[in-house]
Tab-separated table of C-alpha atoms in Angstrom:
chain	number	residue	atom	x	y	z
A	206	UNK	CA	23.240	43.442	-6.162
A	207	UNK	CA	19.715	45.225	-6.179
A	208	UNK	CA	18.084	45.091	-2.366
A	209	UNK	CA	15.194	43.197	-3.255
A	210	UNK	CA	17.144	40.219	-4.739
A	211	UNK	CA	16.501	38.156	-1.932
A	212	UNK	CA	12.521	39.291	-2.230
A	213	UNK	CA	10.348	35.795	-2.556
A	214	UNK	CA	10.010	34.845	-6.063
A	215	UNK	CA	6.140	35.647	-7.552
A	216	UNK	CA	4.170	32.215	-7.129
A	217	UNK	CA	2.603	31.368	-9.833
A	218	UNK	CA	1.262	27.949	-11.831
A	219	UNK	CA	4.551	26.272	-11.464
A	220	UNK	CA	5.604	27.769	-8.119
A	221	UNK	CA	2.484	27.890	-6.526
A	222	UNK	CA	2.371	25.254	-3.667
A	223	UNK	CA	-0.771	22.746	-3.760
A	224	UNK	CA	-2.228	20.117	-2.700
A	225	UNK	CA	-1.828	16.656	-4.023
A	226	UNK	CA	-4.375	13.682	-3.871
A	227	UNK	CA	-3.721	11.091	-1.933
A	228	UNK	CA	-2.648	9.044	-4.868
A	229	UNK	CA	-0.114	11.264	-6.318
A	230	UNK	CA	1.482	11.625	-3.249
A	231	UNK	CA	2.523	8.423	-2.842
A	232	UNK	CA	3.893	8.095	-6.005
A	233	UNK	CA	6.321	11.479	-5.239
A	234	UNK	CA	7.245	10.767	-1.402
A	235	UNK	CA	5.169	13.497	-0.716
A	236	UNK	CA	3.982	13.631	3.652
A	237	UNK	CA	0.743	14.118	4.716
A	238	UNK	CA	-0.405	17.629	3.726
A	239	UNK	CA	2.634	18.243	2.552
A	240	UNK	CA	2.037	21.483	-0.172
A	241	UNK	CA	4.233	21.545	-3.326
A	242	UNK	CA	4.752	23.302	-6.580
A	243	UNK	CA	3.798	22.093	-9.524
A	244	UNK	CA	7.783	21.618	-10.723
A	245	UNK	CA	8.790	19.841	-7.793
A	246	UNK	CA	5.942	17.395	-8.359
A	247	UNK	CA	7.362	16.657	-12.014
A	248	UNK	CA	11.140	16.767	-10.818
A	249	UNK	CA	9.910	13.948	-8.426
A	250	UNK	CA	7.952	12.294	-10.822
A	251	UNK	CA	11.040	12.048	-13.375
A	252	UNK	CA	12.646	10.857	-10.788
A	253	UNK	CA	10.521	8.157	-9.414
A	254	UNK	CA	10.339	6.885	-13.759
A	255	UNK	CA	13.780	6.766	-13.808
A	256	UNK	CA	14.176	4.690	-9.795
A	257	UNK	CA	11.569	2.454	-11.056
A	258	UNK	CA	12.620	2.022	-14.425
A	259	UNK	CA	9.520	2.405	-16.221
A	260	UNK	CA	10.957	3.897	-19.383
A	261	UNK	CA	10.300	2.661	-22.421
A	262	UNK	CA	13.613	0.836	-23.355
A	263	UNK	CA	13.041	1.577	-26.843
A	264	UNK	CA	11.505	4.875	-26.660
A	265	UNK	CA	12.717	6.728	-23.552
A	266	UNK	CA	10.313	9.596	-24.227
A	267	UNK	CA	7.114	7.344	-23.159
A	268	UNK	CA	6.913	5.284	-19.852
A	269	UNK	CA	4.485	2.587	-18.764
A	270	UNK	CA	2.592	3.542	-15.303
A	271	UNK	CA	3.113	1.086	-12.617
A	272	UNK	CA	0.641	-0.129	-9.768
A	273	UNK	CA	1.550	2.851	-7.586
A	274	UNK	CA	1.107	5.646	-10.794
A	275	UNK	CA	-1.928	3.425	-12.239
A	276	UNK	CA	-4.897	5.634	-10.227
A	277	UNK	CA	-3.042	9.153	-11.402
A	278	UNK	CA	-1.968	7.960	-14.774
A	279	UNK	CA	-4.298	4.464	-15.999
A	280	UNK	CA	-2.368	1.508	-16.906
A	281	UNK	CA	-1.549	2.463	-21.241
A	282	UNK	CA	1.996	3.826	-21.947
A	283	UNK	CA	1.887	7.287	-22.499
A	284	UNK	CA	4.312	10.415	-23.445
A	285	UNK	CA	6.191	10.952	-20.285
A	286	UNK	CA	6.241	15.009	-21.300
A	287	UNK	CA	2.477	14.924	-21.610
A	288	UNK	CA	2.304	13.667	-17.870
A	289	UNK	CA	1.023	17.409	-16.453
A	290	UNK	CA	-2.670	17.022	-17.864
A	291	UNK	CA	-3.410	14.063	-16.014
A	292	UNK	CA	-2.505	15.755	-12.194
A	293	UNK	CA	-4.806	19.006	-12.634
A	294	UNK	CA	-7.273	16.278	-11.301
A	295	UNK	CA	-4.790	15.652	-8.304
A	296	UNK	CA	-3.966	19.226	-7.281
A	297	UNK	CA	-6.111	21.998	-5.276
């Protein structure tokens, strides 16, 4: 095993920890300036779609935003995999 395995991965877009809005962290259990990557945020979003059940039934690929996502992500269904553009307005 090389000696700086256990070196602290690069941050970068995905890794990086930010901030989230006040908004989006209610939606992903996040605490109060709590900092996290940009792939935790998605894990936690998935998993929040799936607790919540807000899947299409048909069409499991798009999801329809509840009262707690409706500030981050508007009220229209939209493509669950195109969720990432709308939080660059939710992250510093």
């Amino acid at each position: 095993m090389p000696a700086d395995a256990a070196a602290p991965k690069k941050l970068n877009g995905l890794t990086k920890p930010l901030t989230l809005s006040p908004e989006l962290a209610a939606i992903v259990g996040a605490k109060k300036d709590e900092k996290l990557a940009r792939s935790e945020i998605v894990k936690r979003l998935w998993a929040y779609l799936k607790a919540q059940n807000l899947q299409d039934p048909a069409n499991k690929q798009f999801f329809i935003p509840d009262k707690l996502m409706a500030p981050v992500f508007g009220k229209e269904k939209i493509k669950a995999f195109g969720m990432a553009k709308y939080l660059k307005t939710h992250l510093s």
